[in-house]
């Protein structure tokens, strides 16, 4: 039976983008199923007392170099986003609304690409609508669903479950109960999923 | 000509210990020279606004697991130290006093082992004296040199240079101007040093 890799992500996290790209080849090699689970990284930081690496300027500069190194090594097209930081709440709510929809994975791909490949200002609702349209969705209908109390609650609940499991940042990956954090742990995840 | 790996460490950092152990095989394989540079991690944190991962409990718990994984994978004998956190100022001053001495590398080995292998309470001057004696030094004489203003200034200066180069934590490794942080980047350092 193929293993499942639970992948907790936020589109605002460039390390999540790189891990997402790398996990596609992991899935191809191992047959593992990657479950894409949207969370609100800001809420994770608030609940755990963690902070973005950019809060420490020296670490932020290093992490930018480090991400470029991984992207180059792994052949992931990557550009730092000049519009960063971008509030991703609407994007993550749309992801939550689309979970289970056959086009969900396509939306995740397009949103990650728009954030860390092209890169666009996805804090702008028009840019988000363009991503949804490109991914084959009725942007207005998805935005309406994403703004519903049910979807807001579902995203909050998913984030709370992640925190309860020990998540303190993104990306965080689980195979069973084993947890790994960061784009630099995808090799370990692959070994566990193989 | 063999390359030099500059290795900035603090004995209080378990990741520094694991990297130190791994760099021995890197040196053996590549012929690179590892320059062991003592710094005060606390001063680095203060200057850069960085903090130990244990400041975020969820991250602290994960990092403990992560270090065990690397130690197990790389065959590094590792035990978390029940006396942690330990003030390493005296140990790092002794390291600074001994730099250039033929027995310096032996002291670094013994102090790291006493901290993260056996593990001992190196905040206790008697335990530090035992390490120095085991490493072949006159413990009292070294402790006296380590407490001199020259050595205190030298350690502060080395730490300031590290911070000026972009260091925000330990271990940090340089090959030329390229910088890597963490026990999980030793493979990258090896590639650069090869």
GROMACS .gro file of C-alpha atoms in nm:
model
  388
    1UNK     CA    1   0.000   0.000   0.000
    2UNK     CA    2   0.143   0.343  -0.088
    3UNK     CA    3   0.242   0.560   0.209
    4UNK     CA    4   0.098   0.903   0.267
    5UNK     CA    5   0.313   1.212   0.317
    6UNK     CA    6   0.114   1.478   0.500
    7UNK     CA    7   0.243   1.813   0.382
    8UNK     CA    8   0.151   2.117   0.592
    9UNK     CA    9   0.213   2.433   0.394
   10UNK     CA   10   0.147   2.805   0.363
   11UNK     CA   11   0.194   2.978   0.028
   12UNK     CA   12   0.387   3.253   0.207
   13UNK     CA   13   0.669   3.013   0.285
   14UNK     CA   14   0.936   2.981   0.012
   15UNK     CA   15   1.068   2.667   0.182
   16UNK     CA   16   0.718   2.518   0.143
   17UNK     CA   17   0.732   2.597  -0.228
   18UNK     CA   18   1.069   2.426  -0.275
   19UNK     CA   19   0.959   2.123  -0.072
   20UNK     CA   20   0.634   2.106  -0.270
   21UNK     CA   21   0.829   2.094  -0.598
   22UNK     CA   22   1.070   1.830  -0.463
   23UNK     CA   23   0.789   1.614  -0.322
   24UNK     CA   24   0.653   1.563  -0.674
   25UNK     CA   25   0.962   1.365  -0.770
   26UNK     CA   26   0.953   1.188  -0.433
   27UNK     CA   27   0.594   1.082  -0.508
   28UNK     CA   28   0.697   0.967  -0.856
   29UNK     CA   29   0.988   0.763  -0.719
   30UNK     CA   30   0.819   0.611  -0.414
   31UNK     CA   31   0.455   0.594  -0.517
   32UNK     CA   32   0.372   0.786  -0.199
   33UNK     CA   33   0.063   1.005  -0.191
   34UNK     CA   34   0.124   1.366  -0.090
   35UNK     CA   35  -0.165   1.512   0.107
   36UNK     CA   36  -0.154   1.891   0.071
   37UNK     CA   37  -0.278   2.044   0.398
   38UNK     CA   38  -0.318   2.424   0.412
   39UNK     CA   39  -0.242   2.598   0.741
   40UNK     CA   40  -0.202   2.958   0.854
   41UNK     CA   41   0.166   3.001   0.932
   42UNK     CA   42   0.102   3.329   1.115
   43UNK     CA   43  -0.133   3.149   1.355
   44UNK     CA   44   0.127   2.874   1.405
   45UNK     CA   45   0.391   3.135   1.492
   46UNK     CA   46   0.156   3.309   1.734
   47UNK     CA   47   0.055   2.986   1.909
   48UNK     CA   48   0.406   2.841   1.938
   49UNK     CA   49   0.609   3.156   2.001
   50UNK     CA   50   0.810   3.088   1.686
   51UNK     CA   51   0.894   3.361   1.434
   52UNK     CA   52   0.991   3.392   1.071
   53UNK     CA   53   1.368   3.377   1.011
   54UNK     CA   54   1.345   3.727   0.865
   55UNK     CA   55   1.281   3.855   1.219
   56UNK     CA   56   1.656   3.803   1.269
   57UNK     CA   57   1.815   3.997   0.978
   58UNK     CA   58   2.138   3.791   0.970
   59UNK     CA   59   1.938   3.468   0.963
   60UNK     CA   60   1.704   3.610   0.702
   61UNK     CA   61   1.997   3.691   0.472
   62UNK     CA   62   2.142   3.342   0.518
   63UNK     CA   63   1.809   3.166   0.463
   64UNK     CA   64   1.766   3.356   0.135
   65UNK     CA   65   2.103   3.219   0.017
   66UNK     CA   66   2.022   2.874   0.151
   67UNK     CA   67   1.690   2.856  -0.037
   68UNK     CA   68   1.865   2.960  -0.358
   69UNK     CA   69   2.122   2.682  -0.305
   70UNK     CA   70   1.850   2.418  -0.265
   71UNK     CA   71   1.651   2.553  -0.560
   72UNK     CA   72   1.964   2.544  -0.780
   73UNK     CA   73   2.067   2.196  -0.665
   74UNK     CA   74   1.719   2.054  -0.713
   75UNK     CA   75   1.636   2.235  -1.037
   76UNK     CA   76   1.346   2.427  -0.884
   77UNK     CA   77   1.276   2.758  -1.060
   78UNK     CA   78   1.275   3.009  -0.776
   79UNK     CA   79   1.261   3.385  -0.740
   80UNK     CA   80   1.233   3.572  -0.413
   81UNK     CA   81   0.910   3.770  -0.410
   82UNK     CA   82   0.954   4.150  -0.399
   83UNK     CA   83   0.599   4.186  -0.262
   84UNK     CA   84   0.685   3.977   0.043
   85UNK     CA   85   0.554   3.960   0.311
   86UNK     CA   86   0.213   3.890   0.166
   87UNK     CA   87  -0.091   3.814   0.379
   88UNK     CA   88  -0.187   3.464   0.265
   89UNK     CA   89  -0.510   3.424   0.464
   90UNK     CA   90  -0.736   3.451   0.157
   91UNK     CA   91  -0.515   3.212  -0.042
   92UNK     CA   92  -0.513   2.953   0.237
   93UNK     CA   93  -0.890   2.985   0.281
   94UNK     CA   94  -0.935   2.924  -0.093
   95UNK     CA   95  -0.708   2.618  -0.058
   96UNK     CA   96  -0.924   2.498   0.228
   97UNK     CA   97  -1.241   2.553   0.024
   98UNK     CA   98  -1.096   2.355  -0.267
   99UNK     CA   99  -0.962   2.056  -0.069
  100UNK     CA  100  -1.130   1.746  -0.207
  101UNK     CA  101  -1.201   1.916  -0.541
  102UNK     CA  102  -1.029   1.741  -0.835
  103UNK     CA  103  -0.867   2.073  -0.930
  104UNK     CA  104  -0.724   2.137  -0.582
  105UNK     CA  105  -0.368   2.020  -0.658
  106UNK     CA  106  -0.366   2.238  -0.970
  107UNK     CA  107  -0.464   2.543  -0.762
  108UNK     CA  108  -0.182   2.467  -0.517
  109UNK     CA  109   0.068   2.442  -0.804
  110UNK     CA  110  -0.049   2.764  -0.965
  111UNK     CA  111  -0.057   2.961  -0.640
  112UNK     CA  112   0.292   2.843  -0.539
  113UNK     CA  113   0.423   2.928  -0.887
  114UNK     CA  114   0.261   3.271  -0.880
  115UNK     CA  115   0.420   3.334  -0.540
  116UNK     CA  116   0.774   3.200  -0.584
  117UNK     CA  117   0.838   3.152  -0.954
  118UNK     CA  118   0.694   3.439  -1.153
  119UNK     CA  119   0.648   3.608  -0.881
  120UNK     CA  120   0.323   3.803  -0.835
  121UNK     CA  121   0.161   4.005  -0.558
  122UNK     CA  122  -0.092   3.748  -0.441
  123UNK     CA  123  -0.204   3.982  -0.166
  124UNK     CA  124  -0.392   4.157  -0.448
  125UNK     CA  125  -0.736   3.990  -0.492
  126UNK     CA  126  -0.714   4.041  -0.870
  127UNK     CA  127  -0.389   3.839  -0.883
  128UNK     CA  128  -0.548   3.567  -0.673
  129UNK     CA  129  -0.849   3.564  -0.906
  130UNK     CA  130  -0.611   3.523  -1.202
  131UNK     CA  131  -0.452   3.219  -1.036
  132UNK     CA  132  -0.793   3.063  -0.975
  133UNK     CA  133  -0.904   3.133  -1.331
  134UNK     CA  134  -0.582   2.992  -1.476
  135UNK     CA  135  -0.631   2.681  -1.262
  136UNK     CA  136  -0.974   2.637  -1.422
  137UNK     CA  137  -1.195   2.769  -1.142
  138UNK     CA  138  -1.473   3.026  -1.125
  139UNK     CA  139  -1.269   3.277  -0.926
  140UNK     CA  140  -1.568   3.467  -0.791
  141UNK     CA  141  -1.745   3.154  -0.671
  142UNK     CA  142  -1.431   3.021  -0.499
  143UNK     CA  143  -1.363   3.357  -0.334
  144UNK     CA  144  -1.720   3.357  -0.200
  145UNK     CA  145  -1.687   3.002  -0.064
  146UNK     CA  146  -1.345   3.088   0.082
  147UNK     CA  147  -1.500   3.376   0.278
  148UNK     CA  148  -1.767   3.156   0.439
  149UNK     CA  149  -1.758   3.092   0.816
  150UNK     CA  150  -1.735   2.715   0.753
  151UNK     CA  151  -1.416   2.752   0.552
  152UNK     CA  152  -1.264   2.998   0.801
  153UNK     CA  153  -1.341   2.753   1.082
  154UNK     CA  154  -1.203   2.458   0.886
  155UNK     CA  155  -0.871   2.635   0.822
  156UNK     CA  156  -0.849   2.733   1.187
  157UNK     CA  157  -0.923   2.373   1.292
  158UNK     CA  158  -0.662   2.229   1.056
  159UNK     CA  159  -0.405   2.475   1.188
  160UNK     CA  160  -0.495   2.382   1.547
  161UNK     CA  161  -0.452   2.011   1.469
  162UNK     CA  162  -0.112   2.086   1.315
  163UNK     CA  163  -0.003   2.278   1.626
  164UNK     CA  164  -0.127   1.994   1.849
  165UNK     CA  165   0.089   1.753   1.644
  166UNK     CA  166   0.398   1.965   1.707
  167UNK     CA  167   0.407   2.188   1.398
  168UNK     CA  168   0.592   2.516   1.461
  169UNK     CA  169   0.667   2.625   1.102
  170UNK     CA  170   0.625   2.540   0.735
  171UNK     CA  171   0.672   2.318   0.554
  172UNK     CA  172   0.616   2.036   0.800
  173UNK     CA  173   0.587   1.682   0.673
  174UNK     CA  174   0.460   1.369   0.844
  175UNK     CA  175   0.492   1.004   0.750
  176UNK     CA  176   0.278   0.835   1.014
  177UNK     CA  177   0.377   1.001   1.341
  178UNK     CA  178   0.729   1.098   1.230
  179UNK     CA  179   0.766   1.470   1.165
  180UNK     CA  180   1.019   1.668   0.962
  181UNK     CA  181   1.049   2.042   0.918
  182UNK     CA  182   1.196   2.226   0.620
  183UNK     CA  183   1.282   2.186   0.253
  184UNK     CA  184   1.612   2.038   0.370
  185UNK     CA  185   1.442   1.732   0.519
  186UNK     CA  186   1.271   1.608   0.201
  187UNK     CA  187   1.539   1.338   0.158
  188UNK     CA  188   1.455   1.204   0.504
  189UNK     CA  189   1.084   1.211   0.417
  190UNK     CA  190   1.156   1.020   0.097
  191UNK     CA  191   1.348   0.752   0.290
  192UNK     CA  192   1.056   0.715   0.531
  193UNK     CA  193   0.801   0.702   0.249
  194UNK     CA  194   0.995   0.452   0.037
  195UNK     CA  195   4.661   2.309  -0.183
  196UNK     CA  196   4.421   2.182   0.082
  197UNK     CA  197   4.120   2.403   0.152
  198UNK     CA  198   4.041   2.541   0.494
  199UNK     CA  199   3.705   2.495   0.663
  200UNK     CA  200   3.655   2.763   0.926
  201UNK     CA  201   3.441   2.614   1.198
  202UNK     CA  202   3.280   2.856   1.445
  203UNK     CA  203   3.159   2.666   1.750
  204UNK     CA  204   3.042   2.690   2.109
  205UNK     CA  205   3.057   2.383   2.333
  206UNK     CA  206   2.703   2.460   2.446
  207UNK     CA  207   2.567   2.380   2.100
  208UNK     CA  208   2.487   2.011   2.040
  209UNK     CA  209   2.468   2.079   1.667
  210UNK     CA  210   2.827   2.208   1.688
  211UNK     CA  211   2.929   1.880   1.853
  212UNK     CA  212   2.770   1.668   1.580
  213UNK     CA  213   2.919   1.884   1.304
  214UNK     CA  214   3.261   1.868   1.474
  215UNK     CA  215   3.248   1.487   1.474
  216UNK     CA  216   3.135   1.475   1.110
  217UNK     CA  217   3.399   1.724   0.995
  218UNK     CA  218   3.672   1.480   1.102
  219UNK     CA  219   3.566   1.239   0.830
  220UNK     CA  220   3.523   1.528   0.588
  221UNK     CA  221   3.883   1.631   0.660
  222UNK     CA  222   3.999   1.272   0.613
  223UNK     CA  223   3.817   1.239   0.281
  224UNK     CA  224   3.896   1.580   0.133
  225UNK     CA  225   4.230   1.667   0.293
  226UNK     CA  226   4.075   1.994   0.407
  227UNK     CA  227   4.204   2.163   0.721
  228UNK     CA  228   3.941   2.239   0.983
  229UNK     CA  229   4.014   2.557   1.175
  230UNK     CA  230   3.836   2.539   1.512
  231UNK     CA  231   3.724   2.891   1.606
  232UNK     CA  232   3.568   2.941   1.949
  233UNK     CA  233   3.290   3.201   1.982
  234UNK     CA  234   3.039   3.296   2.249
  235UNK     CA  235   2.701   3.187   2.118
  236UNK     CA  236   2.520   3.394   2.379
  237UNK     CA  237   2.690   3.709   2.252
  238UNK     CA  238   2.601   3.614   1.893
  239UNK     CA  239   2.235   3.572   1.991
  240UNK     CA  240   2.236   3.905   2.172
  241UNK     CA  241   2.399   4.093   1.883
  242UNK     CA  242   2.187   3.942   1.605
  243UNK     CA  243   1.850   3.914   1.782
  244UNK     CA  244   1.855   3.538   1.727
  245UNK     CA  245   1.758   3.289   2.001
  246UNK     CA  246   1.816   2.927   2.088
  247UNK     CA  247   1.554   2.690   1.938
  248UNK     CA  248   1.461   2.591   2.294
  249UNK     CA  249   1.305   2.937   2.334
  250UNK     CA  250   1.021   2.798   2.123
  251UNK     CA  251   0.921   2.476   2.308
  252UNK     CA  252   0.773   2.300   2.001
  253UNK     CA  253   1.088   2.378   1.802
  254UNK     CA  254   1.307   2.269   2.092
  255UNK     CA  255   1.132   1.930   2.105
  256UNK     CA  256   1.172   1.883   1.729
  257UNK     CA  257   1.537   1.989   1.725
  258UNK     CA  258   1.611   1.733   1.998
  259UNK     CA  259   1.465   1.459   1.775
  260UNK     CA  260   1.640   1.600   1.468
  261UNK     CA  261   1.983   1.595   1.638
  262UNK     CA  262   1.926   1.234   1.747
  263UNK     CA  263   1.841   1.143   1.386
  264UNK     CA  264   2.164   1.297   1.254
  265UNK     CA  265   2.371   1.142   1.533
  266UNK     CA  266   2.222   0.799   1.460
  267UNK     CA  267   2.265   0.832   1.083
  268UNK     CA  268   2.623   0.952   1.112
  269UNK     CA  269   2.732   0.718   1.390
  270UNK     CA  270   2.801   1.003   1.633
  271UNK     CA  271   2.765   0.898   2.000
  272UNK     CA  272   2.532   1.160   2.141
  273UNK     CA  273   2.345   1.215   2.465
  274UNK     CA  274   2.145   1.522   2.552
  275UNK     CA  275   2.298   1.691   2.855
  276UNK     CA  276   2.075   1.697   3.165
  277UNK     CA  277   2.278   1.991   3.304
  278UNK     CA  278   2.188   2.205   3.003
  279UNK     CA  279   2.188   2.503   2.968
  280UNK     CA  280   2.546   2.538   3.085
  281UNK     CA  281   2.732   2.869   3.082
  282UNK     CA  282   3.022   2.799   2.846
  283UNK     CA  283   3.210   3.128   2.888
  284UNK     CA  284   3.497   2.972   3.085
  285UNK     CA  285   3.523   2.679   2.841
  286UNK     CA  286   3.534   2.909   2.540
  287UNK     CA  287   3.793   3.133   2.706
  288UNK     CA  288   4.008   2.825   2.772
  289UNK     CA  289   3.965   2.729   2.406
  290UNK     CA  290   4.076   3.080   2.309
  291UNK     CA  291   4.378   3.057   2.542
  292UNK     CA  292   4.479   2.724   2.389
  293UNK     CA  293   4.442   2.817   2.019
  294UNK     CA  294   4.777   2.764   1.856
  295UNK     CA  295   4.884   2.515   2.123
  296UNK     CA  296   4.956   2.166   1.980
  297UNK     CA  297   4.707   2.021   2.231
  298UNK     CA  298   4.424   2.257   2.133
  299UNK     CA  299   4.234   2.013   1.910
  300UNK     CA  300   4.255   1.750   2.184
  301UNK     CA  301   4.099   1.994   2.432
  302UNK     CA  302   3.817   2.067   2.186
  303UNK     CA  303   3.752   1.694   2.142
  304UNK     CA  304   3.753   1.626   2.515
  305UNK     CA  305   3.532   1.923   2.601
  306UNK     CA  306   3.277   1.835   2.329
  307UNK     CA  307   3.275   1.472   2.447
  308UNK     CA  308   3.232   1.574   2.810
  309UNK     CA  309   2.941   1.796   2.707
  310UNK     CA  310   2.749   1.578   2.459
  311UNK     CA  311   2.872   1.225   2.490
  312UNK     CA  312   2.926   1.131   2.856
  313UNK     CA  313   2.772   1.402   2.944
  314UNK     CA  314   2.910   1.606   3.236
  315UNK     CA  315   2.824   1.938   3.401
  316UNK     CA  316   3.097   2.152   3.249
  317UNK     CA  317   2.958   2.457   3.423
  318UNK     CA  318   3.134   2.312   3.728
  319UNK     CA  319   3.499   2.432   3.733
  320UNK     CA  320   3.611   2.094   3.871
  321UNK     CA  321   3.463   1.915   3.568
  322UNK     CA  322   3.633   2.164   3.337
  323UNK     CA  323   3.961   2.104   3.519
  324UNK     CA  324   3.915   1.729   3.468
  325UNK     CA  325   3.872   1.783   3.094
  326UNK     CA  326   4.188   1.994   3.078
  327UNK     CA  327   4.385   1.740   3.282
  328UNK     CA  328   4.262   1.450   3.066
  329UNK     CA  329   4.363   1.646   2.758
  330UNK     CA  330   4.716   1.673   2.900
  331UNK     CA  331   4.710   2.029   3.028
  332UNK     CA  332   4.793   2.191   3.361
  333UNK     CA  333   4.433   2.277   3.444
  334UNK     CA  334   4.516   2.549   3.692
  335UNK     CA  335   4.756   2.724   3.459
  336UNK     CA  336   4.510   2.717   3.170
  337UNK     CA  337   4.226   2.844   3.391
  338UNK     CA  338   4.449   3.133   3.499
  339UNK     CA  339   4.540   3.220   3.138
  340UNK     CA  340   4.176   3.185   3.035
  341UNK     CA  341   4.075   3.445   3.294
  342UNK     CA  342   4.323   3.704   3.166
  343UNK     CA  343   4.195   4.027   3.004
  344UNK     CA  344   4.388   3.941   2.684
  345UNK     CA  345   4.201   3.614   2.641
  346UNK     CA  346   3.864   3.768   2.727
  347UNK     CA  347   3.929   4.040   2.468
  348UNK     CA  348   4.045   3.787   2.208
  349UNK     CA  349   3.728   3.578   2.247
  350UNK     CA  350   3.514   3.891   2.222
  351UNK     CA  351   3.704   4.001   1.911
  352UNK     CA  352   3.668   3.661   1.743
  353UNK     CA  353   3.296   3.664   1.819
  354UNK     CA  354   3.264   4.015   1.676
  355UNK     CA  355   3.442   3.909   1.356
  356UNK     CA  356   3.205   3.613   1.325
  357UNK     CA  357   2.901   3.840   1.365
  358UNK     CA  358   3.045   4.082   1.109
  359UNK     CA  359   3.078   3.788   0.865
  360UNK     CA  360   2.710   3.703   0.907
  361UNK     CA  361   2.720   3.440   1.182
  362UNK     CA  362   2.391   3.419   1.377
  363UNK     CA  363   2.427   3.075   1.541
  364UNK     CA  364   2.649   2.770   1.582
  365UNK     CA  365   2.793   2.579   1.420
  366UNK     CA  366   2.873   2.808   1.129
  367UNK     CA  367   3.119   2.695   0.865
  368UNK     CA  368   3.300   2.891   0.596
  369UNK     CA  369   3.490   2.775   0.290
  370UNK     CA  370   3.631   3.102   0.158
  371UNK     CA  371   3.342   3.346   0.173
  372UNK     CA  372   3.068   3.085   0.147
  373UNK     CA  373   2.886   3.029   0.474
  374UNK     CA  374   2.675   2.736   0.599
  375UNK     CA  375   2.487   2.702   0.925
  376UNK     CA  376   2.406   2.378   1.109
  377UNK     CA  377   2.507   2.014   1.140
  378UNK     CA  378   2.276   1.948   0.846
  379UNK     CA  379   2.494   2.145   0.606
  380UNK     CA  380   2.817   1.946   0.654
  381UNK     CA  381   2.755   1.765   0.322
  382UNK     CA  382   2.748   2.102   0.146
  383UNK     CA  383   3.067   2.207   0.324
  384UNK     CA  384   3.233   1.884   0.214
  385UNK     CA  385   3.134   1.947  -0.148
  386UNK     CA  386   3.282   2.296  -0.129
  387UNK     CA  387   3.601   2.174   0.038
  388UNK     CA  388   3.658   1.881  -0.199
   0.00000   0.00000   0.00000
